[in-house]
Amino acid sequence: SVHGLLWAPSSANNGSNPLAAGVSALATHVTGLPRKLAPWAYNGGAIVGMQGGTAAVLSNLTALEALGCPISAFWLQDWTGVRQLSMRQGLWWNWRWSEQHYPGHQSMIATLRSKAIEVLTYINPMLADCGAAANCSGGVNLFQEALDKGFLVRHGPSDALWRGYNDAAMVDLTIPAARKWFARDVVAHAYSTGVSGFMADFGEAYPLDANTTRSSVDGRPVAAAAMHNAFPDVWFDVARDGTKLANVSASDSFFFGRSAWLHSAASYSSAWQGDQLCSWDANDGLASAVASLLAGGVSGTPFTHSDIGGYNAVTDLGYRRTEELFYRWCELAAFTTTMRTHDGSNPHANWQLYSSNASRAEFTRNVRVYKALYPVRAALVAVAEATGLPVVRPVLMAFRDADVDVFGNMTQQFALGSIVVAPVVRPNVTRWSVTLPVAATVRCWANLWEPADRRQASASTSHLVVSSYAPVGCAP
């Protein structure tokens, strides 16, 4: 049988490795089955993450449409408006549309929805004090409302207001009334403006010394140290409750987070892999995103993806997204469940999909690969929803007879169905080594970037190591 080294599905069904799949099943037994995934989040269009306001969004839409780029959604992190922080541009954490930053946002949303393009935003459980309500986005100061109601986290012996990030305070979602208020006045309100979901950030932020005298979850008192770990589940439950209050079904909504606890998979739509550095390295860059895909998948998180190009640009230390890094990360994302871009922590320092016409064209080419893979991905999503098995799998899990000594610790290759992918995670290379499993039913592999390149294994070997043609644009 001939298997595709790249995006062509195999004509043979090798079957998954029952032992490796069993390990994943044990994780699912603890975590629970995942929430149903909105079809538009994986059906073949990109989620375009960008900032800059109404005119910038519509301009980029026009440019991408001219190239025929499949788009599922625009993700607008800066919907509430921007403010200048000490080291970077930040957001006003007052969860209402900024008419100043996004004038005519309702018309913009209607335009996008008329093209079957969804709109996503950004929400976290913290609130920034924007001053007089008349000067705040939406004409409301949610920080002041929460403070007046006694809904903000307090900590320490003095019961002081907790200010953890960017001088913002945190809504204490362990207080039952605060949970209901946030679900109704923040989450459901956001949906009422026409959006279809959001990044649900900062589930990891609950302080270890929070005062929990007014707290209870499921009718039980809580301890701050334990709640720090469990807080992602609480936050995602609030997001889910707000979705229900807005009469939006799971199949129509998409909210995703970077932190999780035991049962988060059943509450949120997808994991995203956090704020990687705009770099190539295995500690916190592109290579780490590949390893994280695999680790999350076998730990009860079947739907996961990363910020294309990484997030953290630390220019003083030489970390900024380059054009080549952006393209290689696009190649990785095309083989994952959801394909989403992010401007990053320093948009002006980072290479973006809209930095040039060539960048938009290369991005579009990768989105078309992603779209072509929809039949493979859809079948895997259905299996994930029914069993908890991940969409992106370790090679050892995907191939029944894969050699555990060869593939057991492999963190830089993965399988999408019977397709083996080895993302390029170093700059300035045109060839890349790929290790392919060999078994009784799988002895011949074909590289679709070089159609004449077929590799036949002997009966005595358990794997093939191939130097694959891999310039930018040809992910091995």
Coordinates of C-alpha atoms in Angstrom, one line a residue:
S1 CA 0.0 0.0 0.0
V2 CA 1.2 3.5 -0.7
H3 CA 0.9 6.1 2.0
G4 CA 1.1 9.9 1.6
L5 CA 4.1 11.6 3.2
L6 CA 2.1 14.8 3.0
W7 CA -1.5 15.7 2.5
A8 CA -2.9 12.9 0.2
P9 CA -4.9 10.4 2.3
S10 CA -3.7 6.8 2.2
S11 CA -5.6 4.2 0.3
A12 CA -4.8 1.7 3.1
N13 CA -6.2 1.6 6.6
N14 CA -3.3 0.6 8.8
G15 CA -5.4 1.0 12.0
S16 CA -4.4 2.7 15.3
N17 CA -2.0 1.2 17.8
P18 CA -4.4 -0.4 20.4
L19 CA -2.0 0.0 23.4
A20 CA -1.2 3.7 22.7
A21 CA -4.9 4.4 22.0
G22 CA -5.8 2.7 25.3
V23 CA -3.5 5.1 27.2
S24 CA -5.4 8.0 25.7
A25 CA -8.7 6.3 26.5
L26 CA -7.7 6.1 30.1
A27 CA -7.1 9.9 30.1
T28 CA -10.5 10.4 28.6
H29 CA -12.1 8.2 31.3
V30 CA -10.9 10.8 33.8
T31 CA -11.4 14.0 31.8
G32 CA -14.6 13.1 30.0
L33 CA -15.5 13.4 26.4
P34 CA -14.9 16.7 24.7
R35 CA -17.5 19.4 24.0
K36 CA -18.8 19.2 20.4
L37 CA -16.7 21.3 18.0
A38 CA -18.4 23.9 15.9
P39 CA -18.1 22.7 12.3
W40 CA -16.9 26.1 11.0
A41 CA -13.9 25.9 13.4
Y42 CA -12.4 23.0 11.4
N43 CA -14.2 22.8 8.1
G44 CA -11.4 24.3 6.0
G45 CA -11.3 28.0 6.5
A46 CA -8.8 30.0 8.6
I47 CA -9.6 32.0 11.7
V48 CA -7.9 35.3 10.9
G49 CA -6.6 36.9 14.1
M50 CA -5.9 40.6 13.7
Q51 CA -6.2 44.0 15.4
G52 CA -6.5 47.5 14.2
G53 CA -10.2 48.4 14.0
T54 CA -13.0 48.2 11.5
A55 CA -11.2 49.6 8.4
A56 CA -8.2 47.3 8.9
V57 CA -10.4 44.2 9.2
L58 CA -12.5 45.1 6.0
S59 CA -9.3 46.0 4.1
N60 CA -7.7 42.7 4.9
L61 CA -10.9 40.8 4.1
T62 CA -10.9 42.4 0.6
A63 CA -7.3 41.4 0.0
L64 CA -7.8 37.8 1.1
E65 CA -11.0 37.4 -0.8
A66 CA -9.2 38.6 -4.0
L67 CA -6.8 35.6 -3.5
G68 CA -9.6 33.2 -2.8
C69 CA -8.5 32.5 0.7
P70 CA -11.0 30.3 2.6
I71 CA -12.0 32.2 5.8
S72 CA -14.1 30.8 8.7
A73 CA -13.8 33.7 11.1
F74 CA -12.1 36.9 12.1
W75 CA -10.8 36.9 15.7
L76 CA -10.6 40.4 17.0
Q77 CA -8.7 40.5 20.3
D78 CA -8.8 44.3 20.5
W79 CA -12.6 44.7 20.3
T80 CA -12.7 46.6 23.6
G81 CA -10.1 49.2 22.6
V82 CA -6.4 49.5 23.3
R83 CA -4.3 51.2 25.9
Q84 CA -0.6 51.6 26.3
L85 CA 1.1 49.5 28.9
S86 CA 4.7 49.9 30.2
M87 CA 6.3 47.5 27.6
R88 CA 3.6 46.9 25.0
Q89 CA 0.2 47.7 23.7
G90 CA -2.6 46.3 25.8
L91 CA -6.3 46.0 25.8
W92 CA -9.1 47.7 27.9
W93 CA -10.4 44.8 29.9
N94 CA -13.9 46.2 30.0
W95 CA -15.9 43.7 28.0
R96 CA -17.9 45.9 25.6
W97 CA -17.2 46.9 22.0
S98 CA -15.2 50.1 21.6
E99 CA -17.1 52.3 19.1
Q100 CA -14.0 54.5 18.9
H101 CA -11.8 51.6 17.9
Y102 CA -14.4 49.7 15.9
P103 CA -16.8 52.3 14.6
G104 CA -19.8 50.7 12.9
H105 CA -18.9 47.3 14.4
Q106 CA -22.5 46.0 14.0
S107 CA -22.4 46.7 10.3
M108 CA -18.9 45.1 10.1
I109 CA -20.3 42.0 11.8
A110 CA -23.3 41.9 9.5
T111 CA -21.0 42.1 6.5
L112 CA -18.9 39.2 7.7
R113 CA -21.8 37.1 8.6
S114 CA -23.4 37.7 5.2
K115 CA -20.3 36.0 3.8
A116 CA -20.6 33.0 6.3
I117 CA -17.6 34.4 8.2
E118 CA -18.0 34.3 12.0
V119 CA -16.6 36.9 14.5
L120 CA -14.7 35.9 17.6
T121 CA -13.5 38.2 20.4
Y122 CA -11.4 38.0 23.6
I123 CA -12.6 37.7 27.3
N124 CA -10.8 36.9 30.5
P125 CA -12.1 37.0 34.1
M126 CA -10.3 40.3 34.9
L127 CA -11.5 43.9 34.7
A128 CA -9.6 47.1 34.2
D129 CA -10.9 50.4 35.8
C130 CA -11.6 52.6 32.8
G131 CA -12.8 55.5 35.0
A132 CA -16.0 57.4 34.4
A133 CA -18.6 55.2 32.7
A134 CA -19.2 57.7 30.0
N135 CA -15.5 57.3 28.9
C136 CA -15.6 53.5 29.0
S137 CA -16.4 51.3 26.0
G138 CA -20.1 50.6 25.9
G139 CA -20.7 53.4 28.4
V140 CA -20.3 51.0 31.4
N141 CA -17.5 50.4 33.9
L142 CA -17.7 46.7 34.6
F143 CA -14.9 47.0 37.2
Q144 CA -16.9 49.5 39.2
E145 CA -20.0 47.3 39.0
A146 CA -18.1 44.2 40.2
L147 CA -16.5 46.2 43.0
D148 CA -19.8 47.6 44.2
K149 CA -21.3 44.1 44.2
G150 CA -18.4 42.6 46.1
F151 CA -17.5 40.3 43.3
L152 CA -13.7 41.0 43.0
V153 CA -11.0 38.7 44.4
R154 CA -9.5 39.8 47.7
H155 CA -6.4 38.3 49.3
G156 CA -4.1 38.2 52.2
P157 CA -4.5 39.1 55.9
S158 CA -5.7 42.6 55.0
D159 CA -8.3 41.4 52.5
A160 CA -6.9 43.7 49.9
L161 CA -8.2 43.9 46.4
W162 CA -6.0 41.6 44.2
R163 CA -4.3 43.3 41.3
G164 CA -2.4 40.7 39.4
Y165 CA -2.1 41.7 35.7
N166 CA -1.8 45.2 34.2
D167 CA -3.3 46.7 37.4
A168 CA -6.6 44.9 36.7
A169 CA -8.7 43.1 39.3
M170 CA -10.2 39.6 39.0
V171 CA -13.8 38.6 39.2
D172 CA -14.1 35.9 41.8
L173 CA -15.9 33.2 39.9
T174 CA -15.9 31.0 43.0
I175 CA -18.7 33.3 44.4
P176 CA -22.0 31.9 43.0
A177 CA -23.6 35.3 42.4
A178 CA -20.5 36.5 40.6
R179 CA -20.6 33.5 38.3
K180 CA -24.2 34.3 37.3
W181 CA -23.4 38.0 36.8
F182 CA -20.3 37.3 34.6
A183 CA -22.2 34.7 32.6
R184 CA -25.1 37.1 32.0
D185 CA -23.5 40.5 31.8
V186 CA -20.2 39.6 30.1
V187 CA -20.4 36.3 28.2
A188 CA -24.1 36.4 27.1
H189 CA -23.9 40.1 26.4
A190 CA -20.9 39.5 24.0
Y191 CA -22.9 36.9 22.1
S192 CA -25.8 39.3 21.9
T193 CA -23.7 41.6 19.7
G194 CA -23.4 38.9 17.0
V195 CA -20.1 37.2 17.9
S196 CA -19.8 33.4 17.9
G197 CA -17.2 32.9 20.6
F198 CA -14.0 34.1 22.2
M199 CA -10.6 33.3 23.5
A200 CA -11.3 32.5 27.2
D201 CA -8.0 33.6 28.7
F202 CA -6.3 33.5 32.1
G203 CA -7.9 30.5 33.7
E204 CA -4.6 29.9 35.5
A205 CA -4.6 33.3 37.3
Y206 CA -6.6 32.6 40.5
P207 CA -4.3 33.6 43.3
L208 CA -3.0 31.1 45.8
D209 CA -3.8 33.4 48.8
A210 CA -7.3 34.4 47.7
N211 CA -9.8 34.8 50.5
T212 CA -12.6 32.3 49.9
T213 CA -15.0 32.9 52.8
R214 CA -17.8 33.7 50.4
S215 CA -16.8 31.0 47.9
S216 CA -18.5 27.8 47.0
V217 CA -18.5 25.5 43.9
D218 CA -21.2 23.0 43.4
G219 CA -22.4 23.9 47.0
R220 CA -19.1 23.0 48.6
P221 CA -16.6 25.5 50.2
V222 CA -13.3 25.9 48.5
A223 CA -9.7 26.5 49.5
A224 CA -7.6 28.9 47.4
A225 CA -4.7 26.7 46.8
A226 CA -6.9 23.9 45.4
M227 CA -9.0 26.4 43.5
H228 CA -6.0 27.7 41.7
N229 CA -5.7 24.4 39.9
A230 CA -9.5 23.9 39.5
F231 CA -10.2 27.5 38.4
P232 CA -10.0 26.8 34.6
D233 CA -12.9 24.4 34.9
V234 CA -14.9 27.0 36.8
W235 CA -14.1 29.7 34.2
F236 CA -15.1 27.5 31.3
D237 CA -18.3 26.5 33.0
V238 CA -19.2 30.2 33.3
A239 CA -18.3 30.6 29.6
R240 CA -20.6 27.6 28.8
D241 CA -23.4 29.0 31.0
G242 CA -23.2 32.3 29.2
T243 CA -23.3 30.6 25.9
K244 CA -26.5 28.8 27.0
L245 CA -28.0 32.1 28.3
A246 CA -27.5 33.6 24.9
N247 CA -29.3 30.6 23.3
V248 CA -26.2 29.7 21.3
S249 CA -25.6 26.0 20.8
A250 CA -22.3 24.3 21.2
S251 CA -22.3 23.5 17.5
D252 CA -22.5 27.2 16.7
S253 CA -20.0 28.6 19.3
F254 CA -16.2 28.3 19.8
F255 CA -14.4 29.4 22.9
F256 CA -10.8 28.3 23.6
G257 CA -8.4 28.5 26.4
R258 CA -4.7 27.9 27.3
S259 CA -5.2 26.5 30.8
A260 CA -7.1 23.5 31.9
W261 CA -7.9 21.2 34.7
L262 CA -9.3 17.7 34.9
H263 CA -12.7 18.3 33.2
S264 CA -12.0 21.3 30.9
A265 CA -12.3 19.3 27.7
A266 CA -16.0 18.8 28.3
S267 CA -16.5 22.5 28.9
Y268 CA -14.5 24.4 26.3
S269 CA -14.3 24.0 22.6
S270 CA -10.6 23.7 22.1
A271 CA -7.2 24.2 23.8
W272 CA -4.7 26.7 22.4
Q273 CA -1.1 26.1 23.4
G274 CA -0.4 29.4 25.1
D275 CA 2.0 32.2 24.4
Q276 CA 5.0 30.7 22.6
L277 CA 8.0 32.9 21.9
C278 CA 8.3 34.0 18.3
S279 CA 11.2 31.6 17.8
W280 CA 12.2 28.2 16.5
D281 CA 13.3 26.5 19.7
A282 CA 12.0 23.5 21.5
N283 CA 11.6 25.2 24.9
D284 CA 9.0 27.8 23.9
G285 CA 9.0 28.2 20.2
L286 CA 7.8 26.5 17.0
A287 CA 9.3 23.1 18.0
S288 CA 7.6 23.3 21.4
A289 CA 4.2 23.8 19.6
V290 CA 4.7 20.5 17.9
A291 CA 5.5 18.7 21.1
S292 CA 2.6 20.4 22.9
L293 CA 0.1 19.1 20.2
L294 CA 1.1 15.6 21.0
A295 CA 1.2 16.0 24.8
G296 CA -2.2 17.6 24.9
G297 CA -3.7 15.1 22.6
V298 CA -2.8 12.1 24.8
S299 CA -3.8 13.9 28.0
G300 CA -7.5 14.2 27.3
T301 CA -7.4 17.3 25.1
P302 CA -8.3 16.1 21.6
F303 CA -8.7 19.5 20.0
T304 CA -5.7 21.8 20.2
H305 CA -3.9 24.4 18.1
S306 CA -1.3 27.2 18.4
D307 CA -0.9 30.9 17.6
I308 CA 0.5 30.9 14.1
G309 CA 4.0 32.5 14.3
G310 CA 4.1 32.5 18.1
Y311 CA 2.9 35.3 20.4
N312 CA 5.7 36.8 22.6
A313 CA 8.0 39.1 20.7
V314 CA 10.7 40.3 23.0
T315 CA 12.7 42.6 20.7
D316 CA 15.3 43.5 23.3
L317 CA 16.3 39.8 23.4
G318 CA 16.1 39.3 19.6
Y319 CA 12.7 37.5 19.6
R320 CA 10.5 38.7 16.8
R321 CA 8.4 36.8 14.2
T322 CA 10.3 36.6 10.9
E323 CA 8.7 36.0 7.5
E324 CA 10.2 32.5 7.3
L325 CA 9.0 31.6 10.8
F326 CA 5.5 32.7 10.0
Y327 CA 5.4 30.6 6.8
R328 CA 6.7 27.5 8.6
W329 CA 4.2 27.9 11.4
C330 CA 1.5 28.1 8.7
E331 CA 2.7 24.8 7.4
L332 CA 2.3 23.2 10.8
A333 CA -1.1 24.7 11.4
A334 CA -2.5 23.4 8.1
F335 CA -2.3 19.9 9.6
T336 CA -4.0 20.6 12.9
T337 CA -7.6 20.9 14.0
T338 CA -8.0 24.7 13.8
M339 CA -5.9 27.1 11.8
R340 CA -5.7 30.5 13.6
T341 CA -3.4 33.5 13.3
H342 CA -2.4 36.0 16.1
D343 CA -0.8 39.4 15.7
G344 CA 1.3 38.7 18.8
S345 CA 2.4 40.8 21.8
N346 CA 4.1 43.4 19.5
P347 CA 2.2 43.5 16.2
H348 CA 4.5 46.1 14.7
A349 CA 7.6 44.1 15.3
N350 CA 6.2 40.8 14.0
W351 CA 5.8 39.6 10.5
Q352 CA 2.0 39.3 9.8
L353 CA -0.1 37.6 7.2
Y354 CA -0.9 41.1 5.9
S355 CA 2.7 42.4 5.9
S356 CA 2.9 41.9 2.1
N357 CA 0.9 40.6 -0.8
A358 CA 3.4 37.7 -1.0
S359 CA 2.6 36.9 2.7
R360 CA -1.1 36.8 2.0
A361 CA -0.5 34.6 -1.0
E362 CA 1.6 32.1 1.0
F363 CA -0.9 32.1 3.8
T364 CA -3.7 31.4 1.4
R365 CA -1.8 28.5 -0.1
N366 CA -1.5 26.9 3.3
V367 CA -5.1 27.5 4.1
R368 CA -6.0 25.7 0.8
V369 CA -3.9 22.7 2.0
Y370 CA -5.9 22.9 5.3
K371 CA -9.2 23.0 3.4
A372 CA -8.1 20.0 1.2
L373 CA -7.6 18.0 4.4
Y374 CA -11.1 18.6 5.6
P375 CA -12.4 15.0 4.8
V376 CA -9.5 13.5 6.8
R377 CA -9.9 16.0 9.7
A378 CA -13.7 15.7 9.8
A379 CA -13.5 11.9 10.3
L380 CA -11.0 12.4 13.1
V381 CA -13.1 15.0 14.8
A382 CA -16.0 12.6 14.8
V383 CA -13.9 9.9 16.4
A384 CA -12.6 12.4 19.0
E385 CA -16.1 13.5 19.9
A386 CA -17.1 9.8 20.4
T387 CA -14.0 8.5 22.1
G388 CA -11.7 11.3 23.1
L389 CA -8.9 10.1 20.8
P390 CA -7.0 13.2 19.6
V391 CA -7.2 14.5 16.1
V392 CA -3.4 15.0 15.8
R393 CA -1.7 11.8 17.1
P394 CA 1.8 10.5 17.9
V395 CA 3.0 8.3 15.1
L396 CA 3.1 5.4 17.6
M397 CA -0.6 5.8 18.3
A398 CA -1.6 6.1 14.6
F399 CA 0.1 3.0 13.3
R400 CA -0.6 -0.4 14.7
D401 CA 2.9 -1.9 14.2
A402 CA 5.0 1.3 14.8
D403 CA 8.3 0.4 16.6
V404 CA 8.1 1.7 20.1
D405 CA 11.8 2.0 20.4
V406 CA 11.9 4.3 17.4
F407 CA 8.6 6.3 17.8
G408 CA 8.0 6.1 21.5
N409 CA 9.7 9.4 22.3
M410 CA 9.3 11.2 19.0
T411 CA 8.0 14.7 19.7
Q412 CA 8.7 16.4 16.3
Q413 CA 6.5 14.3 14.0
F414 CA 2.8 13.5 14.2
A415 CA 0.1 11.7 12.2
L416 CA -3.1 13.1 10.8
G417 CA -4.9 10.0 10.0
S418 CA -2.5 7.9 8.0
I419 CA -0.5 11.0 7.0
V420 CA 2.8 11.5 8.6
V421 CA 3.9 15.1 9.1
A422 CA 7.4 16.3 10.1
P423 CA 7.2 20.1 10.4
V424 CA 10.4 22.0 9.7
V425 CA 11.5 23.7 12.9
R426 CA 14.8 25.2 11.9
P427 CA 15.4 28.2 9.6
N428 CA 17.2 28.2 6.2
V429 CA 16.7 24.5 5.3
T430 CA 15.5 22.9 2.0
R431 CA 15.6 19.3 3.1
W432 CA 14.3 17.7 6.2
S433 CA 14.7 14.2 7.8
V434 CA 11.4 12.2 8.2
T435 CA 11.1 8.9 9.9
L436 CA 8.4 6.6 8.6
P437 CA 6.9 3.5 10.2
V438 CA 7.1 0.2 8.3
A439 CA 4.8 -2.7 8.9
A440 CA 3.3 -5.7 7.0
T441 CA 0.7 -3.5 5.5
V442 CA 2.8 -0.4 5.1
R443 CA 6.0 -0.8 3.1
C444 CA 5.8 2.0 0.5
W445 CA 5.6 5.7 1.0
A446 CA 5.2 8.5 -1.5
N447 CA 6.3 12.1 -1.2
L448 CA 3.7 14.3 -3.0
W449 CA 6.1 17.2 -3.3
E450 CA 8.2 14.9 -5.5
P451 CA 5.7 12.5 -7.1
A452 CA 8.4 10.3 -8.5
D453 CA 10.0 9.8 -5.1
R454 CA 8.6 6.6 -3.7
R455 CA 10.4 4.7 -0.9
Q456 CA 10.1 0.9 -0.6
A457 CA 11.1 -0.7 2.7
S458 CA 12.7 -4.1 3.0
A459 CA 10.9 -6.8 5.1
S460 CA 13.6 -6.7 7.7
T461 CA 13.3 -3.0 8.8
S462 CA 10.8 -1.3 11.1
H463 CA 11.2 2.2 9.8
L464 CA 12.5 4.3 7.0
V465 CA 14.5 7.5 7.4
V466 CA 14.0 9.8 4.4
S467 CA 15.7 13.1 3.5
S468 CA 12.6 14.9 2.2
Y469 CA 12.5 17.9 -0.1
A470 CA 11.3 20.8 2.1
P471 CA 11.8 24.3 1.0
V472 CA 9.3 26.9 2.3
G473 CA 6.0 25.9 1.0
C474 CA 6.6 22.2 1.1
A475 CA 6.1 20.9 4.6
P476 CA 7.4 17.3 4.8

